[in-house]
Short mmCIF file of C-alpha atoms in Angstrom, two decimals:
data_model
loop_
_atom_site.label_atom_id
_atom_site.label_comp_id
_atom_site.label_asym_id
_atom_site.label_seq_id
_atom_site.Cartn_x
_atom_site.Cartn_y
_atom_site.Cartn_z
CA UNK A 1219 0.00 0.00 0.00
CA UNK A 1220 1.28 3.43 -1.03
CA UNK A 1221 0.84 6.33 1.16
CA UNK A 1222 0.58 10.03 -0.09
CA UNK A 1223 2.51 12.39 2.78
CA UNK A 1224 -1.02 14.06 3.03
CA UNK A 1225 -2.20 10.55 4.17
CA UNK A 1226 0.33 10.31 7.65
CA UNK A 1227 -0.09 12.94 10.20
CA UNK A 1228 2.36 12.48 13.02
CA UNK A 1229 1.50 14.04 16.69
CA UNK A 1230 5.05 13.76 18.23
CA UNK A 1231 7.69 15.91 19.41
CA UNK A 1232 11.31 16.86 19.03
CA UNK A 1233 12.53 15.55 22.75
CA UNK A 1234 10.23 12.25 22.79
CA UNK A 1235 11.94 9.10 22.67
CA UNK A 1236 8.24 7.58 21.99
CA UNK A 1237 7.68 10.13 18.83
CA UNK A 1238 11.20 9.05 17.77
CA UNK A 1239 10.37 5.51 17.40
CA UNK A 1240 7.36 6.34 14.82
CA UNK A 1241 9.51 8.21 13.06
CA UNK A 1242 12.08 5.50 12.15
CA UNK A 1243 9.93 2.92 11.56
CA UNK A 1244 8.12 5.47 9.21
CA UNK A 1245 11.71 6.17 7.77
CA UNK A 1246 12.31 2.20 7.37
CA UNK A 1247 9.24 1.93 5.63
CA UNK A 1248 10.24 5.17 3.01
CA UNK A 1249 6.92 6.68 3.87
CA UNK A 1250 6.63 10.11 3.54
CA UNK A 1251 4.52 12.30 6.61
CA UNK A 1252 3.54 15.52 8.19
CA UNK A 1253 5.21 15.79 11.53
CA UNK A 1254 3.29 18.01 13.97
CA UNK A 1255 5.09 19.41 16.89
CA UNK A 1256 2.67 19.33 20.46
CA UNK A 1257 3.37 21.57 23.09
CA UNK A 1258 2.67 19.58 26.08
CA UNK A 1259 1.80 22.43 28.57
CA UNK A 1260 -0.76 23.24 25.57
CA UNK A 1261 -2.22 19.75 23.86
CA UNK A 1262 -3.99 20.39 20.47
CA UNK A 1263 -7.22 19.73 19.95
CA UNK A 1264 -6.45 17.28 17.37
CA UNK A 1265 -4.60 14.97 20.00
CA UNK A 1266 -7.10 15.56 22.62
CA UNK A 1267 -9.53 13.98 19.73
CA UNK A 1268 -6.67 11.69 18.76
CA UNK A 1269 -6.27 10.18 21.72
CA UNK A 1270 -8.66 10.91 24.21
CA UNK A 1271 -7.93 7.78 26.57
CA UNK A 1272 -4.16 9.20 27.77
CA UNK A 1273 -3.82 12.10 25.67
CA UNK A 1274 -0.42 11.85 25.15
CA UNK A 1275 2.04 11.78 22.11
CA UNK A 1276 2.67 10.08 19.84
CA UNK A 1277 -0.33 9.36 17.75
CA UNK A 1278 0.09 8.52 14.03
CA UNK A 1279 -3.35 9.61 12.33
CA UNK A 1280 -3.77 7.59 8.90
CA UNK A 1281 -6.60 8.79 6.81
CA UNK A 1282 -9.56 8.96 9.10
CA UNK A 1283 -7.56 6.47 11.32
CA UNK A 1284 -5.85 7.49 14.79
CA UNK A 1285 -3.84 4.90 15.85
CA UNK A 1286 -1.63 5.55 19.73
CA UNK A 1287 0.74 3.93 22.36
CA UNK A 1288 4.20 4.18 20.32
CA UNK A 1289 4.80 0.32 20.06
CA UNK A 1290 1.66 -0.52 18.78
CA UNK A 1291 1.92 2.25 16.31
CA UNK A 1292 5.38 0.61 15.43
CA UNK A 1293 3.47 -3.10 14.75
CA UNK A 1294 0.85 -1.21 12.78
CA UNK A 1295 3.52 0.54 10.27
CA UNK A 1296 4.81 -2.85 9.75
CA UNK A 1297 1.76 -4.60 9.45
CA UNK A 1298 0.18 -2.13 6.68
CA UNK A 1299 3.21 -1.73 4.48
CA UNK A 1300 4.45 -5.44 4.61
CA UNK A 1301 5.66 -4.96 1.57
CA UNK A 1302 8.40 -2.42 2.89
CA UNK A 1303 11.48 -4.14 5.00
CA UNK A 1304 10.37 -5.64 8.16
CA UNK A 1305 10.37 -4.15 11.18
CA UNK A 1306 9.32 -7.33 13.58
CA UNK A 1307 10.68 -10.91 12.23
CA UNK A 1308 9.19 -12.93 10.16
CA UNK A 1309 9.15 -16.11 12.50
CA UNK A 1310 6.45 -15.91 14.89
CA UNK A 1311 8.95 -16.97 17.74
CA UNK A 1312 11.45 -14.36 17.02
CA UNK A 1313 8.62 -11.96 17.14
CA UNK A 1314 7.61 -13.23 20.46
CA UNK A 1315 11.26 -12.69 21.45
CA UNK A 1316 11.01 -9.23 20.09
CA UNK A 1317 8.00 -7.98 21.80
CA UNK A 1318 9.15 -10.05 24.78
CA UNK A 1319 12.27 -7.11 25.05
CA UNK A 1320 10.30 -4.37 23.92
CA UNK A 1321 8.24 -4.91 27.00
CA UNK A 1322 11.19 -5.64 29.02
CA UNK A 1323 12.51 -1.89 27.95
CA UNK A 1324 9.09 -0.01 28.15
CA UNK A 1325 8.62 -1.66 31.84
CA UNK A 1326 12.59 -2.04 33.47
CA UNK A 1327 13.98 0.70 31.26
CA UNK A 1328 11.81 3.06 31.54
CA UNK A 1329 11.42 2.71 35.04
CA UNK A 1330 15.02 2.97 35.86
CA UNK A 1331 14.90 5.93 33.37
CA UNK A 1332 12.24 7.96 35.91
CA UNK A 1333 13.66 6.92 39.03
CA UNK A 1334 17.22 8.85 37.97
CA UNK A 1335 15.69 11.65 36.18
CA UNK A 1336 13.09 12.03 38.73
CA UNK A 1337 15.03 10.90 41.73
CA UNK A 1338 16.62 13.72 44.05
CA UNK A 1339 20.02 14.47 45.30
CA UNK A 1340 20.63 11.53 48.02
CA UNK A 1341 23.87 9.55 47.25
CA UNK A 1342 22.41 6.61 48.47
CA UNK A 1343 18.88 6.38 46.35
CA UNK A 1344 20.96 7.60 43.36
CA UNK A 1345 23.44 4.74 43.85
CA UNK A 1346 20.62 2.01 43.53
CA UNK A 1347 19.18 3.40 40.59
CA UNK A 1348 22.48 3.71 38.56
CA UNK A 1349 22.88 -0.21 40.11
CA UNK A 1350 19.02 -0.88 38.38
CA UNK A 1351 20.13 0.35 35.42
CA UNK A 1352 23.23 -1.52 35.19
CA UNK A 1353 21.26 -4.85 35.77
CA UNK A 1354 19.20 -3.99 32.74
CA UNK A 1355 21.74 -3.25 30.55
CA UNK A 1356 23.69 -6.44 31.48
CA UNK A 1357 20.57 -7.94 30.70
CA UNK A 1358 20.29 -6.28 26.95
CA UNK A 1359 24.03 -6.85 26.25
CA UNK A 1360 23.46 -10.96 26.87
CA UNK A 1361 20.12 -10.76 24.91
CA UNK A 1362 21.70 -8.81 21.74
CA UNK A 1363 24.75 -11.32 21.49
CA UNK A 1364 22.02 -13.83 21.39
CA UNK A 1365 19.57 -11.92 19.17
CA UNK A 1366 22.07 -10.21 16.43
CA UNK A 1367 24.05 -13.12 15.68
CA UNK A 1368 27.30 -11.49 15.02
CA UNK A 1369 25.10 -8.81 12.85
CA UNK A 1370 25.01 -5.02 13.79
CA UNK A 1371 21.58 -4.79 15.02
CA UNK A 1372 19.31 -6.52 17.39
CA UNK A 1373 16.95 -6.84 14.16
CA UNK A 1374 19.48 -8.70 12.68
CA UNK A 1375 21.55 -6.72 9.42
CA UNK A 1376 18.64 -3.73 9.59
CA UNK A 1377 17.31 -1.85 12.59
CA UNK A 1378 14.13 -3.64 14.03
CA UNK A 1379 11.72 -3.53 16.56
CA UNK A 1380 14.16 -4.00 19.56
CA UNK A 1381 16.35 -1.63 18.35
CA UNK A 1382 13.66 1.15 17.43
CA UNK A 1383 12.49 0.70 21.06
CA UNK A 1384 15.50 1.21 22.53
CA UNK A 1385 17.77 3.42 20.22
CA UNK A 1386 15.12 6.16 20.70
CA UNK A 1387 16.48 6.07 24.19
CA UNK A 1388 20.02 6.37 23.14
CA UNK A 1389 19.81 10.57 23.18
CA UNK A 1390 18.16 10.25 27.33
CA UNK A 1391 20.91 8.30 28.25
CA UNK A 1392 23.31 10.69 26.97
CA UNK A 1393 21.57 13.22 28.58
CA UNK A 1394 21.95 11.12 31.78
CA UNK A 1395 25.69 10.94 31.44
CA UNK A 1396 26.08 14.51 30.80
CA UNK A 1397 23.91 15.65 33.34
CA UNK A 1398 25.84 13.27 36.11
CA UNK A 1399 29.22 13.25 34.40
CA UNK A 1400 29.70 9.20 34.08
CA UNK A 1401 29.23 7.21 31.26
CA UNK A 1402 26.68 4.24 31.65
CA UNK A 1403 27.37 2.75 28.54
CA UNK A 1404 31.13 2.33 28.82
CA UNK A 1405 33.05 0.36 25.75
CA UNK A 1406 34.95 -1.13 29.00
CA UNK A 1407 31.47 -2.34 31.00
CA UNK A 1408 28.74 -3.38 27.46
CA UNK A 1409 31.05 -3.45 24.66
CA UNK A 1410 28.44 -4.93 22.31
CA UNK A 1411 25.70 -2.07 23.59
CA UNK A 1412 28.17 0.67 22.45
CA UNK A 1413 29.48 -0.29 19.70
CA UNK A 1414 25.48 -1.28 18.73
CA UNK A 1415 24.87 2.60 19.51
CA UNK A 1416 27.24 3.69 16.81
CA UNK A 1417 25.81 1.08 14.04
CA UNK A 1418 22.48 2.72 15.05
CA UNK A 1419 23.09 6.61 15.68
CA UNK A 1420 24.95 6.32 11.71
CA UNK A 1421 22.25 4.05 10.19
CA UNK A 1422 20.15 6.29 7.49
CA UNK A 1423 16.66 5.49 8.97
CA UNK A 1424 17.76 7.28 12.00
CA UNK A 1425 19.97 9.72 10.80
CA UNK A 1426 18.05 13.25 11.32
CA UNK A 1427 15.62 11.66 13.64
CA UNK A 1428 17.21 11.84 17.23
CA UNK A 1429 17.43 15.18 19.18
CA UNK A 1430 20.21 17.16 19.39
CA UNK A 1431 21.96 16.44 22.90
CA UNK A 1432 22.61 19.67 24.35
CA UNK A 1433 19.09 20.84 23.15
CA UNK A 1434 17.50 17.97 25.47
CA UNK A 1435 19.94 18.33 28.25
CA UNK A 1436 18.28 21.95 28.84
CA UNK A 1437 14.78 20.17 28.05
CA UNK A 1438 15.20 17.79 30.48
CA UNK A 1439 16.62 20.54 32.90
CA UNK A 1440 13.51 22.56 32.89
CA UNK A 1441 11.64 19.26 33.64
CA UNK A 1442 13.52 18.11 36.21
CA UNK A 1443 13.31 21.95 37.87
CA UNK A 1444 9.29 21.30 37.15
CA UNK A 1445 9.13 18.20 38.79
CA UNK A 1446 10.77 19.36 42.13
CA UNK A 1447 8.79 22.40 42.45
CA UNK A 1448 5.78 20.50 41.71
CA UNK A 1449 7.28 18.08 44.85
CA UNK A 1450 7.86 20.85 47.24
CA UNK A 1451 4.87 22.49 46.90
CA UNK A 1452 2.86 18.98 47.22
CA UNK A 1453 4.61 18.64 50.84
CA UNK B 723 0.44 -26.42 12.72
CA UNK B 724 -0.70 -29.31 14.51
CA UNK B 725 0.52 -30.02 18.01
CA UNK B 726 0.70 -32.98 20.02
CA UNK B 727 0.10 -32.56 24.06
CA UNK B 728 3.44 -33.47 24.69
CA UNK B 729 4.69 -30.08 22.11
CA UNK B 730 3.02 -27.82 24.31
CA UNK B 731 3.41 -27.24 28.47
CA UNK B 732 2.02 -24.28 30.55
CA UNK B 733 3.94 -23.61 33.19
CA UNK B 734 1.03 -21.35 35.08
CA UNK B 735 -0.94 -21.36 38.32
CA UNK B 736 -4.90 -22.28 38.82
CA UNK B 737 -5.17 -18.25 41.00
CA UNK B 738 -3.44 -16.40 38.00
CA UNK B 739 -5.52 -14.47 35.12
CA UNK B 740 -2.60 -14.54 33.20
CA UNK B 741 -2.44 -18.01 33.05
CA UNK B 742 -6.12 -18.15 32.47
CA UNK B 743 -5.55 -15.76 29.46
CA UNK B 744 -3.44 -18.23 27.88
CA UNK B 745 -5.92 -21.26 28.87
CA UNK B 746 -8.42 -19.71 26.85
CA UNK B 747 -6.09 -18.84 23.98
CA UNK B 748 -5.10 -22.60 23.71
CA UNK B 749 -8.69 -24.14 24.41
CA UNK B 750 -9.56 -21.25 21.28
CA UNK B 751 -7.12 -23.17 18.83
CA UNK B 752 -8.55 -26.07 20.21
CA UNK B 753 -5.20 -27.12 21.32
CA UNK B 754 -3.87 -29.64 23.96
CA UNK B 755 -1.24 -28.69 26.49
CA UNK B 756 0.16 -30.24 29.36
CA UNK B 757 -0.65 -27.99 32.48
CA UNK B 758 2.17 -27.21 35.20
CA UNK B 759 0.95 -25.87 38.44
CA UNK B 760 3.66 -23.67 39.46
CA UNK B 761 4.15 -22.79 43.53
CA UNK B 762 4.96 -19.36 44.03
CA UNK B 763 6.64 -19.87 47.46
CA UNK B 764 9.18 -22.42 45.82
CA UNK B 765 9.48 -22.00 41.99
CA UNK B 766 10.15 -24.99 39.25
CA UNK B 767 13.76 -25.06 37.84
CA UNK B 768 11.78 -25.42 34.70
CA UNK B 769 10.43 -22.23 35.40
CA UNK B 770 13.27 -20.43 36.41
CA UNK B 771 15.21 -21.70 33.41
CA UNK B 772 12.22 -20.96 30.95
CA UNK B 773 12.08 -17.41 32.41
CA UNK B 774 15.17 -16.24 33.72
CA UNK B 775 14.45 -12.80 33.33
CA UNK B 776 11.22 -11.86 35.27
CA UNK B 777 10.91 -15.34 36.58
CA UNK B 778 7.15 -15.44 36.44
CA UNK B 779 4.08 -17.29 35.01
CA UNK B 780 3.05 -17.88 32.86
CA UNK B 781 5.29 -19.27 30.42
CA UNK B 782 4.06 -21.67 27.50
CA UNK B 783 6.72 -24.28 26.13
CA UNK B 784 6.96 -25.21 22.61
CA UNK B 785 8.87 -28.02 21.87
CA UNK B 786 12.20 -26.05 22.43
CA UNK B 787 10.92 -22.96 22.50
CA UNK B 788 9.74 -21.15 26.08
CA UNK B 789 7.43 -17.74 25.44
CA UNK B 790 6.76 -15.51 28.13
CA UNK B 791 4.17 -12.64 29.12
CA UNK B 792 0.92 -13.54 29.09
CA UNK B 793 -0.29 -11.16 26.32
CA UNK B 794 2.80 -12.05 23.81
CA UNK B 795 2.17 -15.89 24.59
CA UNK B 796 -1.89 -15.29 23.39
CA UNK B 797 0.00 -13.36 19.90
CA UNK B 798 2.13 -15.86 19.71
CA UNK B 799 -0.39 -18.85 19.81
CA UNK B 800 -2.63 -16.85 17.37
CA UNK B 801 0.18 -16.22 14.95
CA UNK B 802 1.86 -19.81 15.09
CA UNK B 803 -1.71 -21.73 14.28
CA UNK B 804 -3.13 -19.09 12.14
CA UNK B 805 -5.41 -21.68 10.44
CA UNK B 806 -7.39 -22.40 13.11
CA UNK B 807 -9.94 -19.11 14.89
CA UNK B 808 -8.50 -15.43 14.76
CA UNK B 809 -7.74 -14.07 18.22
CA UNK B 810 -6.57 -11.04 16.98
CA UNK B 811 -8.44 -9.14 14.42
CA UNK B 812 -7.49 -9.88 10.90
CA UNK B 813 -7.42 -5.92 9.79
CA UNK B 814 -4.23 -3.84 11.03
CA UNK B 815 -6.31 -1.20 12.46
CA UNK B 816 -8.66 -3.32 14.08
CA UNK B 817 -5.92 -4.78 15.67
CA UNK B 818 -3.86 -1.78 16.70
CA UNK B 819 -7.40 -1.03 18.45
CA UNK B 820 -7.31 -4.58 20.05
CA UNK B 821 -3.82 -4.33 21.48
CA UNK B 822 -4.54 -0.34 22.88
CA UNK B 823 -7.07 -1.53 24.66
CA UNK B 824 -4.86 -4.71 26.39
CA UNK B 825 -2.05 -2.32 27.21
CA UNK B 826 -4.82 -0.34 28.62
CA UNK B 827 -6.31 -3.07 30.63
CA UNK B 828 -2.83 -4.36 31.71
CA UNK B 829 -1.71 -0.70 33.18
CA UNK B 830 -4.84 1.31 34.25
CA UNK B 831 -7.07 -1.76 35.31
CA UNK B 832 -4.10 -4.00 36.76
CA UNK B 833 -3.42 -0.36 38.81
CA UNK B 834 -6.58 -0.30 40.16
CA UNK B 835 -6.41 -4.40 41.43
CA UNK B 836 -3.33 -3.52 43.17
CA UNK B 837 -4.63 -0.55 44.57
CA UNK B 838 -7.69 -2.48 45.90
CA UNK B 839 -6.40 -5.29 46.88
CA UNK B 840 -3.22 -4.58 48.13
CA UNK B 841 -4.02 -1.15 50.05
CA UNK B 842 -4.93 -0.24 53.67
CA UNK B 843 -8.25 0.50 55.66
CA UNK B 844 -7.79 4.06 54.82
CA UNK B 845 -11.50 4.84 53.68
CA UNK B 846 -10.63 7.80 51.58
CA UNK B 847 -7.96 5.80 50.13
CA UNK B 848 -10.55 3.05 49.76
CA UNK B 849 -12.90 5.32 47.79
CA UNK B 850 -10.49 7.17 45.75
CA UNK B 851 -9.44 3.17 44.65
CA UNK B 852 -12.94 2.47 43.88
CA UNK B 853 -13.16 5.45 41.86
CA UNK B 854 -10.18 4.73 39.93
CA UNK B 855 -12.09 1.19 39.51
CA UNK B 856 -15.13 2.80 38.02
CA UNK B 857 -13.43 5.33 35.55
CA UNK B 858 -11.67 2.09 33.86
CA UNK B 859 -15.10 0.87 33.53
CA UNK B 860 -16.65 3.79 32.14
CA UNK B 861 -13.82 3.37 29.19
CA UNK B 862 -14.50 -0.28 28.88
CA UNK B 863 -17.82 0.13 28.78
CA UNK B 864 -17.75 2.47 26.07
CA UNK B 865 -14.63 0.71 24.01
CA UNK B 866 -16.92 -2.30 24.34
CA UNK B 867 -19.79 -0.61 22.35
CA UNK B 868 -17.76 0.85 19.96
CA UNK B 869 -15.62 -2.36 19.05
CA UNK B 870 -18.61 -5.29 19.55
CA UNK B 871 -21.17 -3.65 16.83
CA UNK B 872 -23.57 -5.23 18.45
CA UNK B 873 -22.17 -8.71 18.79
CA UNK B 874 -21.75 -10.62 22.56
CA UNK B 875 -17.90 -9.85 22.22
CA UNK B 876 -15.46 -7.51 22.02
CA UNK B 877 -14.12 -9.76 19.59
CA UNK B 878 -17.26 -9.67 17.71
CA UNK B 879 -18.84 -13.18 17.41
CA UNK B 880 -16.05 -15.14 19.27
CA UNK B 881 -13.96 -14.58 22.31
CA UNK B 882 -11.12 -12.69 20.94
CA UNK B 883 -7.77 -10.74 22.08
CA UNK B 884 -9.36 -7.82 24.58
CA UNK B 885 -12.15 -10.38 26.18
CA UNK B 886 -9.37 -12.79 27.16
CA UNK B 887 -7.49 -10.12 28.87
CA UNK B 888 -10.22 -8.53 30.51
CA UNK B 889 -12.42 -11.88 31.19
CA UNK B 890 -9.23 -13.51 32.76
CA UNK B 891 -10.23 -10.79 35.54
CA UNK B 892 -13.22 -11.48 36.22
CA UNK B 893 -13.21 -14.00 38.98
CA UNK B 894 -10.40 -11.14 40.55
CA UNK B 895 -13.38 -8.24 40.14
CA UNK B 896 -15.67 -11.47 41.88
CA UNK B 897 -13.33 -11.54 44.72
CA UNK B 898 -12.81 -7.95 44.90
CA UNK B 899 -17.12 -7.98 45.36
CA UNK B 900 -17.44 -10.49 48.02
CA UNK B 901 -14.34 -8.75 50.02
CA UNK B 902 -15.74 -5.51 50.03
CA UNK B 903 -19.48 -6.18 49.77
CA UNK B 904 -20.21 -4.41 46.99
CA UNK B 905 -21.02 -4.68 43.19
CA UNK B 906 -18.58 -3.10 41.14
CA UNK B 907 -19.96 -4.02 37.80
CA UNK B 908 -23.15 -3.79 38.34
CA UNK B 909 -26.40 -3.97 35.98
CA UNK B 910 -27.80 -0.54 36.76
CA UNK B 911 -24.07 1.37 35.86
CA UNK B 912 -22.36 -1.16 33.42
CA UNK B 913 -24.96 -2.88 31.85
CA UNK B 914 -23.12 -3.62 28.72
CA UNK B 915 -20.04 -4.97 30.70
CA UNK B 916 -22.41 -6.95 33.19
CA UNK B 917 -24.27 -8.81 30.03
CA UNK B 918 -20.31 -9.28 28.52
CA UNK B 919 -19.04 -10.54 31.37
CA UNK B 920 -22.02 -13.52 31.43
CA UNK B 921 -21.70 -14.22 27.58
CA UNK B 922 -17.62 -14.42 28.40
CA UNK B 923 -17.85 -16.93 31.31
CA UNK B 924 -20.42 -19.05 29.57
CA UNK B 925 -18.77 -19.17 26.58
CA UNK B 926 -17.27 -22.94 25.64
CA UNK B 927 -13.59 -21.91 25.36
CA UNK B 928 -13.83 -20.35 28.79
CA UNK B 929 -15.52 -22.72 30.94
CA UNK B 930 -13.39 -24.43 33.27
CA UNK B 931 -10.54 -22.25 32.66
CA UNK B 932 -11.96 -19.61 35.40
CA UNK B 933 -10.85 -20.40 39.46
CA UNK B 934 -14.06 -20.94 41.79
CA UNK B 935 -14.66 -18.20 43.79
CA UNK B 936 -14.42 -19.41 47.29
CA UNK B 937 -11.57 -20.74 46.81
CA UNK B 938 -9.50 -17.78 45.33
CA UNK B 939 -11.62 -15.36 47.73
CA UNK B 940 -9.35 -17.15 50.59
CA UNK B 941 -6.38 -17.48 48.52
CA UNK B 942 -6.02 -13.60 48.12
CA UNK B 943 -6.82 -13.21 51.71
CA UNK B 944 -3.96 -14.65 52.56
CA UNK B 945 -2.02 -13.09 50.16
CA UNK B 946 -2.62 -10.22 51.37
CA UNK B 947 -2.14 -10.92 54.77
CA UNK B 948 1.62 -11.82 53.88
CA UNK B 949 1.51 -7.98 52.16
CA UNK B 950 0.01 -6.46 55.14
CA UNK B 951 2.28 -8.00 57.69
CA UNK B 952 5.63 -7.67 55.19
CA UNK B 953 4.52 -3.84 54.76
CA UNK B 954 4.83 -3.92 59.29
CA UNK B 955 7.88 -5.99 59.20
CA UNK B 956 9.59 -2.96 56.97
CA UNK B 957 8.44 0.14 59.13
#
């Protein structure tokens, strides 16, 4: 199925990792969209109408169609251009496998993600949630040497599913070392997760569609400054 | 794909909806399985080998092959023998719909059980809970009439992907009733839900997959008797 650029509306925004994960797989697929930037202190009507359950981005709108929740948005690209390279295996047990880490990432990752970003200043607290996220990505380096194969990507020789899901999250976690000055994906510590980040940050579906670092690193600034005030005042 | 008994073994627990979910997934293929009774309190090394990552039912076992998470284990049997009744819808969009609404179900609604269940006599707390509760319902309620058309299920004529996950709660919402003393989907407020919930439990490829009542009324009891007095032991 072709798709006119009139066709593919995209609700994202520059700094999501979620919006960032359309974008690629839209980029895999060569399909051409409008990208609409939402100002979440000021939703747009057309996501409130989007996606009126969480109201958040992103939300791919196709034709008439809304479709939301960035993963599932993901499995739909795939799904209606089959045609195009695939995103998910082929074999229905390696796409078990694949949305078996996906979920991993959107539940442990994530998590781990929020806890440092959101955490405050104790040593202690801060500690255990660099540990958490060190257990994770022990657990990602053993399951991409099982997954790739010897190949650059979890998805095998092109960027799939597992690595749309977490690539997105490559920018955040650069904005986590720069913001605590130590690297969490050392070449020393997850030598197969680095050198994976390279193959993806240079790979031409994702080329032009990951945010600028210092740009987020003031982003995520503001949020975090947000977030406290937000806690203060709620004590 | 045809499968012997002996190709397939759930590795699940008679108390758990998610093993339920897969249950009815397998009964819907019309498949035979070998069922596992897992004990929480001292896990299988069949288990803990099958699912070394979360370490949790269910997992299904296929031939060689172990798939966890209940929701990727129902894709996974729908996708694998694809001949036999659709679980998932066969249009993209019909099943990007389908799989919004389990992610929904599996964070708001799985929230609100933990809430309930695993809270405190706080009455505010209580209420605010029960609130929660009722909001999810108010969205399933209306999903349901958009999606079913009509028809007794979600799925349309036959059980399908967002009446497994939700049905698989059922006897949970049962126990949640008898608990509390109340009627939390009642006739008068969900009377769509309500007539669902009697076409899902009567339905052939869920009958005997559900727990009895009585029986899983005093097994979460307990359960969360252990919560209450773990919750003392770490103050």
């Amino acid at each position: 199925m072709a798709a006119k650029s009139s066709d593919l509306k995209l609700l994202g925004g520059w700094f999501s990792p979620f919006a960032t994960r359309v974008k690629i797989a839209l980029n895999i697929k060569g399909l051409e969209y409008q990208n609409f930037e939402e100002d979440l202190e000021s939703k747009s009507d057309l996501l409130l109408r989007s996606n009126p359950v969480h109201k958040k981005i992103p939300v791919l709108i196709h034709g008439e169609k809304s479709i939301c929740e960035s993963s599932i948005i993901v499995e739909y690209i795939d799904e209606v251009w089959s045609n195009g390279p695939s995103i998910l295996p082929q074999d229905a047990y390696d796409r078990a496998i694949a949305r078996f880490w996906v979920s991993y990432i959107d539940d442990k990752f994530l998590a781990c993600m929020k806890n440092i970003l959101g955490g405050g200043e104790d040593e202690d607290e801060k500690k255990q949630h660099f540990e958490q996220l060190e257990e994770v990505f022990v657990r990602l380096e053993e399951a991409f040497n099982k997954c790739r194969d010897g190949k650059p990507f979890f998805g095998g020789n092109n960027v799939g599913f597992i690595d749309i899901t977490f690539g997105s999250f490559l920018p955040l976690i650069r904005v986590i070392e720069e913001i605590n000055g130590n690297k969490v994906i050392s070449d020393e510590k997850f030598p197969v997760l680095a050198n994976w980040a390279g193959n993806f940050a240079a790979d031409s579906v994702v080329v032009g569609t990951l945010p600028e670092i210092d740009k987020l690193v003031l982003f995520t600034k503001a949020l975090q400054q947000k977030w406290a005030a937000a806690k203060a005042a709620a004590k």
